[in-house]
Coordinates of C-alpha atoms in Angstrom, one line a residue:
X16 CA 80.7 -41.3 -8.0
X17 CA 79.4 -39.4 -5.8
X18 CA 80.1 -35.4 -5.0
X19 CA 81.8 -36.6 -1.3
X20 CA 83.7 -39.3 -2.9
X21 CA 84.9 -36.8 -5.5
X22 CA 86.2 -34.3 -3.1
X23 CA 87.6 -36.3 -1.0
X24 CA 89.5 -37.8 -3.4
X25 CA 91.0 -34.6 -4.5
X26 CA 94.5 -33.9 -4.7
X27 CA 96.0 -31.4 -2.0
X28 CA 95.8 -28.6 -4.2
X29 CA 92.6 -29.0 -5.6
X30 CA 91.1 -29.6 -1.9
X31 CA 92.8 -26.8 -0.8
X32 CA 91.2 -24.6 -3.8
X33 CA 87.5 -26.2 -3.0
X34 CA 87.8 -25.5 0.6
X35 CA 88.8 -22.2 0.2
X36 CA 86.6 -20.9 -2.7
X37 CA 83.7 -23.2 -1.5
X38 CA 83.1 -20.8 1.7
X39 CA 82.1 -18.1 -0.8
X40 CA 80.6 -19.6 -3.6
X41 CA 78.7 -22.2 -1.6
X42 CA 79.2 -26.3 -1.8
X43 CA 76.1 -26.5 -3.9
X44 CA 77.0 -25.0 -6.7
X45 CA 80.1 -27.6 -7.1
X46 CA 77.8 -30.4 -6.7
X47 CA 75.5 -28.9 -8.8
X48 CA 78.2 -28.9 -11.6
X49 CA 79.9 -32.0 -11.0
X50 CA 76.3 -33.9 -11.1
X51 CA 75.8 -32.4 -14.3
X52 CA 78.9 -32.5 -16.3
X53 CA 79.7 -35.9 -14.8
X54 CA 76.5 -37.2 -16.8
X55 CA 78.9 -36.8 -20.0
X56 CA 82.1 -37.9 -18.4
X57 CA 82.5 -40.4 -15.4
X58 CA 86.0 -39.5 -15.0
X59 CA 85.2 -35.8 -14.6
X60 CA 88.3 -33.8 -13.4
X61 CA 88.2 -30.8 -10.4
X62 CA 89.4 -28.5 -13.1
X63 CA 86.2 -29.0 -15.2
X64 CA 84.3 -28.5 -12.4
X65 CA 86.2 -25.5 -11.1
X66 CA 86.3 -24.0 -14.5
X67 CA 82.7 -24.3 -14.7
X68 CA 82.3 -22.8 -11.4
X69 CA 84.5 -19.6 -12.6
X70 CA 82.8 -19.2 -15.8
X71 CA 79.3 -19.0 -14.1
X72 CA 80.3 -16.0 -11.8
X73 CA 82.4 -14.4 -14.6
X74 CA 79.5 -14.0 -16.9
X75 CA 77.5 -13.0 -13.6
X76 CA 79.5 -10.4 -13.0
X77 CA 79.6 -9.0 -16.4
X78 CA 75.7 -9.4 -17.1
X79 CA 75.2 -7.6 -13.6
X80 CA 77.3 -4.3 -15.2
X81 CA 74.9 -4.6 -18.3
X82 CA 71.8 -5.4 -16.6
X83 CA 72.2 -2.2 -14.5
X84 CA 72.7 -0.6 -17.6
X85 CA 69.4 -1.2 -19.5
X86 CA 67.4 -0.5 -16.4
X87 CA 69.1 3.1 -16.4
X88 CA 68.8 3.7 -20.0
X89 CA 64.8 2.7 -19.6
X90 CA 64.6 4.3 -16.2
X91 CA 66.0 7.8 -18.3
X92 CA 63.6 7.1 -21.2
X93 CA 60.6 7.0 -18.6
X94 CA 61.8 10.0 -16.8
X95 CA 62.5 12.2 -20.2
X96 CA 58.9 11.2 -21.4
X97 CA 56.6 11.1 -18.1
X98 CA 55.7 12.7 -15.1
X99 CA 53.2 13.1 -12.3
X100 CA 50.1 14.7 -13.4
X101 CA 49.9 18.4 -11.7
X102 CA 47.6 19.0 -8.7
X103 CA 48.2 15.1 -7.5
X104 CA 48.4 14.6 -3.8
X105 CA 52.0 12.8 -3.3
X106 CA 51.7 10.7 -0.4
X107 CA 55.6 9.0 -0.3
X108 CA 58.9 10.3 -0.6
X109 CA 59.9 7.4 -2.8
X110 CA 57.6 5.2 -4.6
X111 CA 59.0 1.6 -5.3
X112 CA 55.7 -0.2 -6.2
X113 CA 54.1 0.8 -9.5
X114 CA 50.4 0.3 -7.8
X115 CA 51.2 3.3 -5.4
X116 CA 52.1 5.8 -7.9
X117 CA 50.0 8.7 -8.5
X118 CA 48.2 8.9 -11.9
X119 CA 50.7 9.6 -14.8
X120 CA 50.2 11.8 -17.7
X121 CA 53.0 11.8 -21.1
X122 CA 55.1 14.8 -21.4
X123 CA 57.2 17.0 -23.3
X124 CA 60.3 17.3 -21.1
X125 CA 62.8 19.6 -20.7
X126 CA 65.9 17.7 -20.6
X127 CA 67.6 19.5 -17.7
X128 CA 64.2 19.9 -15.8
X129 CA 64.1 17.5 -12.4
X130 CA 60.2 16.8 -12.0
X131 CA 57.8 15.2 -9.4
X132 CA 58.1 11.7 -11.0
X133 CA 62.5 12.1 -11.3
X134 CA 62.2 13.0 -7.6
X135 CA 60.5 10.2 -6.3
X136 CA 61.0 7.2 -8.9
X137 CA 62.2 3.9 -7.0
X138 CA 60.8 1.5 -9.1
X139 CA 62.4 -1.9 -9.1
X140 CA 63.1 -3.8 -12.5
X141 CA 59.9 -5.8 -12.3
X142 CA 57.8 -2.6 -11.4
X143 CA 59.1 -0.7 -14.5
X144 CA 58.0 -3.0 -16.5
X145 CA 54.7 -2.9 -15.0
X146 CA 54.9 1.0 -15.7
X147 CA 55.7 0.6 -19.1
X148 CA 52.8 -2.0 -19.8
X149 CA 50.7 0.3 -18.5
X150 CA 52.0 3.9 -20.4
X151 CA 53.9 2.9 -23.2
X152 CA 53.9 -0.7 -24.4
X153 CA 55.6 -0.1 -27.4
X154 CA 58.9 1.5 -26.0
X155 CA 60.5 -1.5 -25.4
X156 CA 59.8 -5.3 -26.2
X157 CA 57.8 -6.5 -22.9
X158 CA 58.4 -10.3 -24.0
X159 CA 61.9 -9.7 -24.2
X160 CA 62.0 -7.1 -21.0
X161 CA 60.3 -10.4 -18.8
X162 CA 63.1 -12.9 -19.7
X163 CA 65.3 -10.1 -19.1
X164 CA 63.8 -9.8 -15.9
X165 CA 64.1 -13.6 -15.2
X166 CA 67.5 -13.5 -16.1
X167 CA 68.3 -10.3 -13.6
X168 CA 66.7 -12.4 -10.7
X169 CA 69.2 -15.4 -11.2
X170 CA 72.2 -12.8 -11.3
X171 CA 70.9 -10.6 -8.2
X172 CA 70.6 -14.0 -6.3
X173 CA 73.8 -15.2 -7.3
X174 CA 72.1 -18.4 -8.5
X175 CA 73.8 -20.8 -11.1
X176 CA 73.2 -19.4 -15.0
X177 CA 73.9 -22.8 -16.4
X178 CA 71.9 -25.9 -14.3
X179 CA 69.1 -25.8 -12.1
X180 CA 69.1 -27.8 -8.7
X181 CA 67.9 -31.0 -10.3
X182 CA 71.1 -31.0 -12.3
X183 CA 69.8 -30.3 -15.8
X184 CA 71.4 -27.8 -18.3
X185 CA 69.5 -24.5 -18.5
X186 CA 71.9 -22.9 -20.7
X187 CA 69.8 -22.3 -24.0
X188 CA 67.3 -20.9 -21.6
X189 CA 70.3 -18.2 -20.2
X190 CA 71.4 -18.0 -23.4
X191 CA 68.0 -17.0 -24.8
X192 CA 67.7 -14.2 -22.1
X193 CA 71.1 -12.9 -22.7
X194 CA 70.1 -12.3 -26.2
X195 CA 67.2 -10.5 -25.4
X196 CA 69.1 -8.4 -23.1
X197 CA 71.6 -7.8 -26.0
X198 CA 69.1 -7.1 -28.2
X199 CA 67.5 -4.1 -26.1
X200 CA 70.6 -2.2 -25.3
X201 CA 71.8 0.4 -27.5
X202 CA 74.0 -0.6 -30.2
X203 CA 77.7 0.4 -29.0
X204 CA 76.8 -1.4 -25.6
X205 CA 75.6 -4.4 -27.8
X206 CA 78.9 -4.7 -29.1
X207 CA 80.7 -4.6 -25.7
X208 CA 78.8 -6.9 -23.5
X209 CA 79.3 -9.8 -26.6
X210 CA 82.8 -9.0 -26.9
X211 CA 83.0 -9.7 -23.1
X212 CA 81.0 -12.8 -22.7
X213 CA 82.9 -14.1 -25.8
X214 CA 86.1 -13.3 -24.0
X215 CA 85.0 -15.0 -21.0
X216 CA 83.9 -18.2 -22.8
X217 CA 87.0 -18.4 -25.0
X218 CA 88.9 -18.5 -21.5
X219 CA 87.1 -21.3 -20.2
X220 CA 87.4 -23.2 -23.6
X221 CA 90.8 -23.7 -23.1
X222 CA 90.8 -25.1 -19.7
X223 CA 88.1 -27.3 -20.1
X224 CA 87.4 -31.0 -21.6
X225 CA 85.9 -30.6 -25.1
X226 CA 83.1 -32.9 -24.4
X227 CA 81.7 -29.6 -22.6
X228 CA 81.9 -27.2 -25.2
X229 CA 78.6 -27.3 -25.6
X230 CA 77.5 -25.6 -22.3
X231 CA 79.4 -22.4 -23.1
X232 CA 77.6 -19.9 -24.5
X233 CA 77.1 -18.8 -28.1
X234 CA 79.1 -22.3 -29.0
X235 CA 77.6 -25.2 -30.5
X236 CA 79.2 -28.6 -29.8
X237 CA 82.8 -29.1 -31.2

């Protein structure tokens, strides 16, 4: 069945739901999920498609918070251990790009000091990785940070987390990226994010056909 036929044949309530929420989430994500799930079940129900649309968004909402937590955690580490070298000419009020930064030095910071780097530090996540590569490559796992950066891009751009535009599951890749995020968070945050992700998975599980369990995070096919 083609996606248009699938939508045209929805009952009144499902059609109303699709028309309401597709204006926000986009027709494309519904089609991407439909095309992927229908490979496993040609008689796919709207409830399955809609459940995965909501699941994708709910996981992105959780990740958004914890990606911000990790970025803040790394930024605090940098600002507690580095500063702009004294007597450097500061050309910008804020520094967005690593290449524009003045020369940096490692320092023993007074934790209450608001230094020049703190005042001007506005590096994005990708630029923060460049900073760490240059000045402290052992502080955080850079391979995992790069995978987290790709996850962050998907979350920030509201891109699907479980399927790509070629209608192929990317769940395993996304799960690996999420595990990297969990690994680099402080321990008490690791517990929190895992609990929230599992809650979203369990809530979705009860609403979908068993055949689709394999597309849920941290679950094997049952």
